[in-house]
CSV table of C-alpha atoms in Angstrom, one decimal:
chain,number,residue,atom,x,y,z
A,1,UNK,CA,0.1,-0.1,-0.1
A,2,UNK,CA,0.9,3.8,-0.2
A,3,UNK,CA,0.8,5.2,3.3
A,4,UNK,CA,1.0,8.5,4.7
A,5,UNK,CA,2.2,9.2,8.1
A,6,UNK,CA,2.0,12.8,9.3
A,7,UNK,CA,4.4,13.5,12.2
A,8,UNK,CA,6.7,11.2,10.4
A,9,UNK,CA,9.9,12.4,11.8
A,10,UNK,CA,8.7,12.4,15.0
A,11,UNK,CA,9.3,9.9,18.0
A,12,UNK,CA,6.7,7.4,17.3
A,13,UNK,CA,6.2,8.4,13.7
A,14,UNK,CA,9.8,7.3,12.4
A,15,UNK,CA,9.8,4.3,14.5
A,16,UNK,CA,6.3,3.7,12.4
A,17,UNK,CA,7.6,4.7,9.0
A,18,UNK,CA,10.6,2.0,9.5
A,19,UNK,CA,8.4,-0.7,10.5
A,20,UNK,CA,6.0,0.2,7.5
A,21,UNK,CA,9.0,0.2,4.8
A,22,UNK,CA,9.8,-3.3,6.5
A,23,UNK,CA,6.6,-4.6,5.7
A,24,UNK,CA,7.1,-3.3,1.8
A,25,UNK,CA,4.9,-0.3,1.8
A,26,UNK,CA,5.5,3.0,0.2
A,27,UNK,CA,5.6,5.7,2.7
A,28,UNK,CA,5.1,9.4,2.7
A,29,UNK,CA,6.5,10.8,5.8
A,30,UNK,CA,5.0,14.1,6.4
A,31,UNK,CA,6.5,16.6,8.9
A,32,UNK,CA,7.0,20.3,9.5
A,33,UNK,CA,9.7,19.6,11.8
A,34,UNK,CA,8.8,21.6,14.7
A,35,UNK,CA,9.5,18.6,17.3
A,36,UNK,CA,10.4,16.1,14.6
A,37,UNK,CA,14.0,15.8,13.0
A,38,UNK,CA,15.4,14.3,10.0
A,39,UNK,CA,18.0,12.5,12.0
A,40,UNK,CA,15.1,10.3,13.1
A,41,UNK,CA,14.5,8.9,9.8
A,42,UNK,CA,18.4,8.6,9.1
A,43,UNK,CA,18.2,4.8,9.0
A,44,UNK,CA,15.7,4.9,6.1
A,45,UNK,CA,16.2,8.3,4.3
A,46,UNK,CA,17.7,6.8,1.1
A,47,UNK,CA,15.2,4.0,0.7
A,48,UNK,CA,13.5,4.1,-2.3
A,49,UNK,CA,10.2,3.5,-0.8
A,50,UNK,CA,10.3,6.6,1.3
A,51,UNK,CA,9.3,10.0,0.4
A,52,UNK,CA,9.8,12.8,3.0
A,53,UNK,CA,7.7,15.8,2.4
A,54,UNK,CA,8.0,19.0,4.7
A,55,UNK,CA,4.5,20.4,5.3
A,56,UNK,CA,2.3,21.4,8.0
A,57,UNK,CA,-1.0,19.7,8.3
A,58,UNK,CA,-2.5,22.8,9.1
A,59,UNK,CA,-2.5,23.9,5.5
A,60,UNK,CA,-4.3,21.1,2.7
A,61,UNK,CA,-2.5,19.0,0.8
A,62,UNK,CA,-3.5,16.7,-2.2
A,63,UNK,CA,-2.2,13.4,-2.1
A,64,UNK,CA,-3.2,9.8,-3.4
A,65,UNK,CA,-2.9,7.1,-0.6
A,66,UNK,CA,-4.4,4.1,0.9
A,67,UNK,CA,-3.8,4.6,4.6
A,68,UNK,CA,-3.2,7.8,6.7
A,69,UNK,CA,-1.6,7.3,10.4
A,70,UNK,CA,-2.3,10.9,11.5
A,71,UNK,CA,0.3,11.5,14.5
A,72,UNK,CA,1.3,15.1,13.7
A,73,UNK,CA,0.8,17.3,16.9
A,74,UNK,CA,3.7,18.2,19.5
A,75,UNK,CA,3.0,16.0,22.5
A,76,UNK,CA,4.9,17.5,25.0
A,77,UNK,CA,4.1,20.1,27.1
A,78,UNK,CA,7.3,22.2,26.7
A,79,UNK,CA,6.3,22.3,23.0
A,80,UNK,CA,2.5,22.4,22.9
A,81,UNK,CA,2.2,25.1,25.8
A,82,UNK,CA,5.0,27.2,23.9
A,83,UNK,CA,2.3,28.0,21.1
A,84,UNK,CA,-1.1,26.8,22.5
A,85,UNK,CA,-3.2,28.6,19.7
A,86,UNK,CA,-1.2,26.7,17.0
A,87,UNK,CA,-1.4,23.3,18.9
A,88,UNK,CA,-5.3,23.4,18.5
A,89,UNK,CA,-4.9,24.4,14.9
A,90,UNK,CA,-2.9,21.1,14.6
A,91,UNK,CA,-5.5,19.1,16.1
A,92,UNK,CA,-8.5,20.6,14.5
A,93,UNK,CA,-7.4,22.1,11.2
A,94,UNK,CA,-5.2,19.1,10.5
A,95,UNK,CA,-7.8,16.9,11.4
A,96,UNK,CA,-10.1,18.4,8.9
A,97,UNK,CA,-7.3,18.3,6.3
A,98,UNK,CA,-6.5,14.9,6.8
A,99,UNK,CA,-10.1,13.8,6.9
A,100,UNK,CA,-10.9,15.3,3.7
A,101,UNK,CA,-8.1,13.7,2.0
A,102,UNK,CA,-9.4,10.3,2.9
A,103,UNK,CA,-13.1,11.7,2.0
A,104,UNK,CA,-11.4,12.2,-1.5
A,105,UNK,CA,-9.5,9.2,-1.7
A,106,UNK,CA,-11.1,6.6,0.2
A,107,UNK,CA,-8.0,6.1,2.4
A,108,UNK,CA,-8.7,5.0,6.1
A,109,UNK,CA,-7.6,7.6,8.6
A,110,UNK,CA,-5.9,6.3,12.1
A,111,UNK,CA,-6.3,9.1,14.4
A,112,UNK,CA,-3.9,9.2,17.2
A,113,UNK,CA,-5.4,10.3,20.2
A,114,UNK,CA,-4.2,10.2,23.5
A,115,UNK,CA,-4.6,9.3,27.4
A,116,UNK,CA,-4.7,13.2,28.0
A,117,UNK,CA,-8.3,13.3,26.8
A,118,UNK,CA,-9.3,11.6,30.3
A,119,UNK,CA,-7.6,14.6,32.0
A,120,UNK,CA,-6.8,13.8,35.7
A,121,UNK,CA,-9.1,10.6,36.1
A,122,UNK,CA,-11.1,9.7,38.8
A,123,UNK,CA,-11.4,6.2,37.6
A,124,UNK,CA,-8.8,3.7,37.4
A,125,UNK,CA,-7.9,2.3,34.9
A,126,UNK,CA,-9.3,4.0,32.7
A,127,UNK,CA,-11.8,2.4,30.2
A,128,UNK,CA,-12.8,3.9,26.4
A,129,UNK,CA,-16.2,4.5,28.2
A,130,UNK,CA,-15.2,6.8,30.7
A,131,UNK,CA,-15.6,10.5,29.7
A,132,UNK,CA,-12.8,12.2,31.6
A,133,UNK,CA,-12.2,15.0,34.1
A,134,UNK,CA,-10.9,17.7,31.8
A,135,UNK,CA,-10.4,21.5,32.6
A,136,UNK,CA,-11.4,23.3,29.1
A,137,UNK,CA,-9.2,26.3,30.0
A,138,UNK,CA,-6.4,25.0,31.9
A,139,UNK,CA,-2.8,25.5,30.5
A,140,UNK,CA,-2.9,21.8,29.0
A,141,UNK,CA,-6.2,22.3,27.6
A,142,UNK,CA,-4.8,23.1,24.3
A,143,UNK,CA,-3.5,19.4,23.7
A,144,UNK,CA,-6.5,17.9,25.6
A,145,UNK,CA,-9.6,19.3,24.3
A,146,UNK,CA,-7.6,19.8,20.6
A,147,UNK,CA,-7.3,15.7,20.9
A,148,UNK,CA,-10.8,15.3,22.0
A,149,UNK,CA,-12.3,17.7,19.1
A,150,UNK,CA,-10.1,15.4,16.9
A,151,UNK,CA,-12.0,12.6,17.9
A,152,UNK,CA,-15.3,14.4,17.7
A,153,UNK,CA,-14.1,15.1,13.9
A,154,UNK,CA,-13.3,11.5,12.9
A,155,UNK,CA,-16.6,9.9,14.1
A,156,UNK,CA,-18.7,13.3,12.4
A,157,UNK,CA,-16.8,12.5,9.1
A,158,UNK,CA,-17.5,8.7,9.8
A,159,UNK,CA,-21.1,9.0,10.3
A,160,UNK,CA,-21.5,11.9,7.6
A,161,UNK,CA,-19.4,11.1,4.8
A,162,UNK,CA,-18.6,7.3,5.7
A,163,UNK,CA,-14.8,7.8,6.1
A,164,UNK,CA,-13.0,4.9,7.6
A,165,UNK,CA,-11.9,6.0,10.8
A,166,UNK,CA,-9.8,4.2,13.6
A,167,UNK,CA,-9.3,6.2,16.9
A,168,UNK,CA,-6.4,5.1,19.0
A,169,UNK,CA,-6.0,6.8,22.6
A,170,UNK,CA,-2.2,6.1,23.1
A,171,UNK,CA,-0.6,6.3,26.5
A,172,UNK,CA,2.9,7.2,27.8
A,173,UNK,CA,5.2,5.9,25.0
A,174,UNK,CA,9.2,5.9,25.6
A,175,UNK,CA,12.2,4.4,23.5
A,176,UNK,CA,15.0,5.7,21.7
A,177,UNK,CA,14.7,8.9,20.0
A,178,UNK,CA,12.6,10.2,22.9
A,179,UNK,CA,13.5,13.9,22.8
A,180,UNK,CA,15.6,14.9,26.0
A,181,UNK,CA,14.5,18.4,25.6
A,182,UNK,CA,10.5,17.7,26.1
A,183,UNK,CA,10.7,17.7,29.8
A,184,UNK,CA,8.9,14.3,30.1
A,185,UNK,CA,9.9,12.1,33.0
A,186,UNK,CA,11.8,9.3,31.4
A,187,UNK,CA,14.2,11.7,29.5
A,188,UNK,CA,14.1,13.9,32.7
A,189,UNK,CA,15.3,11.3,35.1
A,190,UNK,CA,17.9,9.6,32.6
A,191,UNK,CA,19.5,13.1,32.2
A,192,UNK,CA,19.8,13.8,36.0
A,193,UNK,CA,20.9,10.1,36.7
A,194,UNK,CA,23.7,9.9,33.9
A,195,UNK,CA,25.1,13.3,35.0
A,196,UNK,CA,24.9,12.5,38.7
A,197,UNK,CA,22.7,15.2,39.1
A,198,UNK,CA,19.9,15.0,41.9
A,199,UNK,CA,16.5,12.9,40.3
A,200,UNK,CA,13.7,15.3,41.3
A,201,UNK,CA,10.4,13.7,41.7
A,202,UNK,CA,7.0,15.8,42.3
A,203,UNK,CA,5.4,15.6,45.7
A,204,UNK,CA,6.1,12.2,47.3
A,205,UNK,CA,6.3,10.1,44.1
A,206,UNK,CA,3.2,8.3,44.5
A,207,UNK,CA,1.7,9.2,41.3
A,208,UNK,CA,1.5,6.7,38.5
A,209,UNK,CA,1.7,6.2,35.2
A,210,UNK,CA,1.8,3.5,32.4
A,211,UNK,CA,4.8,3.0,30.0
A,212,UNK,CA,4.7,1.2,26.7
A,213,UNK,CA,7.8,0.5,24.5
A,214,UNK,CA,7.7,2.2,21.3
A,215,UNK,CA,7.9,-1.0,19.0
A,216,UNK,CA,4.9,-2.4,21.0
A,217,UNK,CA,3.0,0.7,20.4
A,218,UNK,CA,3.9,0.7,16.6
A,219,UNK,CA,2.8,-2.9,16.2
A,220,UNK,CA,-0.4,-2.2,18.0
A,221,UNK,CA,-1.2,0.8,15.6
A,222,UNK,CA,-0.3,-1.3,12.7
A,223,UNK,CA,-2.7,-4.1,14.1
A,224,UNK,CA,-5.8,-1.5,14.9
A,225,UNK,CA,-5.1,0.1,11.6
A,226,UNK,CA,-5.7,-3.3,9.7
A,227,UNK,CA,-8.5,-4.6,11.7
A,228,UNK,CA,-10.7,-6.3,9.2
A,229,UNK,CA,-14.0,-5.3,10.9
A,230,UNK,CA,-15.4,-2.3,8.5
A,231,UNK,CA,-17.4,-1.1,11.3
A,232,UNK,CA,-15.1,-0.7,13.9
A,233,UNK,CA,-13.8,2.8,14.5
A,234,UNK,CA,-12.6,2.7,18.2
A,235,UNK,CA,-11.8,4.7,20.3
A,236,UNK,CA,-9.3,2.0,21.8
A,237,UNK,CA,-6.6,2.4,24.4
A,238,UNK,CA,-3.1,1.7,23.5
A,239,UNK,CA,-0.3,1.1,26.2
A,240,UNK,CA,1.0,-1.3,28.7
A,241,UNK,CA,-1.5,-2.2,31.6
A,242,UNK,CA,0.9,-2.2,34.5
A,243,UNK,CA,1.6,1.1,36.6
A,244,UNK,CA,4.5,2.3,38.2
A,245,UNK,CA,5.2,5.3,40.6
A,246,UNK,CA,7.6,7.8,39.8
A,247,UNK,CA,9.6,7.3,43.1
A,248,UNK,CA,10.0,3.7,41.5
A,249,UNK,CA,10.5,4.8,38.3
A,250,UNK,CA,13.6,6.9,39.5
A,251,UNK,CA,14.7,4.1,41.8
A,252,UNK,CA,14.8,1.9,38.4
A,253,UNK,CA,16.6,4.5,36.5
A,254,UNK,CA,19.3,5.2,39.2
A,255,UNK,CA,19.7,1.1,39.6
A,256,UNK,CA,20.2,0.8,35.7
A,257,UNK,CA,22.7,3.6,35.3
A,258,UNK,CA,24.8,2.9,38.4
A,259,UNK,CA,24.0,6.5,39.2
A,260,UNK,CA,24.8,8.0,42.6
A,261,UNK,CA,22.4,10.5,42.2
A,262,UNK,CA,20.2,11.3,45.2
A,263,UNK,CA,16.6,11.0,44.8
A,264,UNK,CA,15.0,14.3,46.0
A,265,UNK,CA,11.3,14.8,46.6
A,266,UNK,CA,9.9,18.2,45.4
A,267,UNK,CA,6.9,19.0,47.9
A,268,UNK,CA,5.9,22.2,45.8
A,269,UNK,CA,4.4,20.2,43.3
A,270,UNK,CA,1.7,17.7,44.6
A,271,UNK,CA,0.3,14.9,42.4
A,272,UNK,CA,-1.3,11.8,43.4
A,273,UNK,CA,-2.8,11.2,39.9
A,274,UNK,CA,-2.8,7.7,38.5
A,275,UNK,CA,-3.1,7.2,34.6
A,276,UNK,CA,-3.1,3.6,33.1
A,277,UNK,CA,-5.4,2.0,31.0
A,278,UNK,CA,-7.8,-0.6,30.9
A,279,UNK,CA,-6.9,-2.5,27.8
A,280,UNK,CA,-9.8,-5.0,27.6
A,281,UNK,CA,-10.9,-3.7,24.4
A,282,UNK,CA,-7.5,-3.8,23.0
A,283,UNK,CA,-6.9,-7.2,23.6
A,284,UNK,CA,-10.6,-8.2,22.3
A,285,UNK,CA,-9.6,-6.4,18.9
A,286,UNK,CA,-6.0,-7.6,18.1
A,287,UNK,CA,-4.8,-9.9,21.1
A,288,UNK,CA,-2.5,-7.5,22.1
A,289,UNK,CA,0.4,-8.5,24.4
A,290,UNK,CA,3.4,-6.2,24.8
A,291,UNK,CA,6.9,-8.0,24.3
A,292,UNK,CA,9.0,-5.7,26.3
A,293,UNK,CA,8.9,-5.3,30.0
A,294,UNK,CA,9.9,-1.9,31.6
A,295,UNK,CA,13.0,-3.2,32.4
A,296,UNK,CA,14.3,-4.1,29.2
A,297,UNK,CA,12.6,-1.3,27.6
A,298,UNK,CA,14.4,1.0,30.2
A,299,UNK,CA,17.7,-0.9,29.4
A,300,UNK,CA,17.3,0.0,25.9
A,301,UNK,CA,16.3,3.5,26.2
A,302,UNK,CA,19.0,4.5,28.8
A,303,UNK,CA,21.6,3.2,26.5
A,304,UNK,CA,20.2,5.5,23.7
A,305,UNK,CA,20.3,8.5,26.1
A,306,UNK,CA,23.8,7.4,27.1
A,307,UNK,CA,25.0,7.7,23.6
A,308,UNK,CA,23.2,10.8,22.8
A,309,UNK,CA,25.2,12.6,26.1
A,310,UNK,CA,28.3,11.3,25.3
A,311,UNK,CA,28.3,9.3,28.5
A,312,UNK,CA,30.3,6.2,28.5
A,313,UNK,CA,28.1,4.2,31.0
A,314,UNK,CA,27.4,0.5,31.0
A,315,UNK,CA,23.7,0.2,31.4
A,316,UNK,CA,22.9,-2.7,33.9
């Protein structure tokens, strides 16, 4: 098939592009390089089945494709809060443009949504039926509400125009190419541990998250896109169903790096939230089972960060 991946030079997008090429598809990787990087596509940049297109999804584009994986949108608070209006535009106008492309070509669209649509949940774990606890005027709402509107657009294009859609709510993903500048917890803890700086944990470290290795997320996305049921739209959660506290994550990173960094609690930021997915529907659809556990995934990820930072550290 001929497949378009928006955000194709990003963290998840670049891994997805590589995998689709491995499977024999022709791939168009579209990115405006705001958070993505050509370096992420270095392994396949000269492959004859790949075309890299510099373009912003806020603007329309005319292409002929069979499938669209719509991943384009800053996913880190550092970036999406730096220009919140453009973040909303990316989700809303970008969604309209990609859905319009699919309406014209008959392509199927997979919308990369997010666990952020649940906000700060009061139900644990979070099933797809949970409507969330989101603040529509908060500093994160440009991303949270943007993704919620993107889901709305998918269902409206599906009901009104017959566009084939798959909505996938991706939970925390990690692995090589996760940018250290994005302020996310794993690269932040990793950089602190590798440099020997104090590892700073908000509150008492009781807040929990679910972390799924990027290769497993990519396999889940591909399987959901190709689910043979033409009536299936989602939304469906995609992630790892185990939860880990931030205090335990910091301890694991310190152990694997052999760091002497102290773990320091920051009481100025209190956070006891728990965000991890109910994967019942996912397993019903594609018999999903992550292959990479947290320890193995962190070993690979920390080796990447050590090399990226120029640190000669043996990850244990």
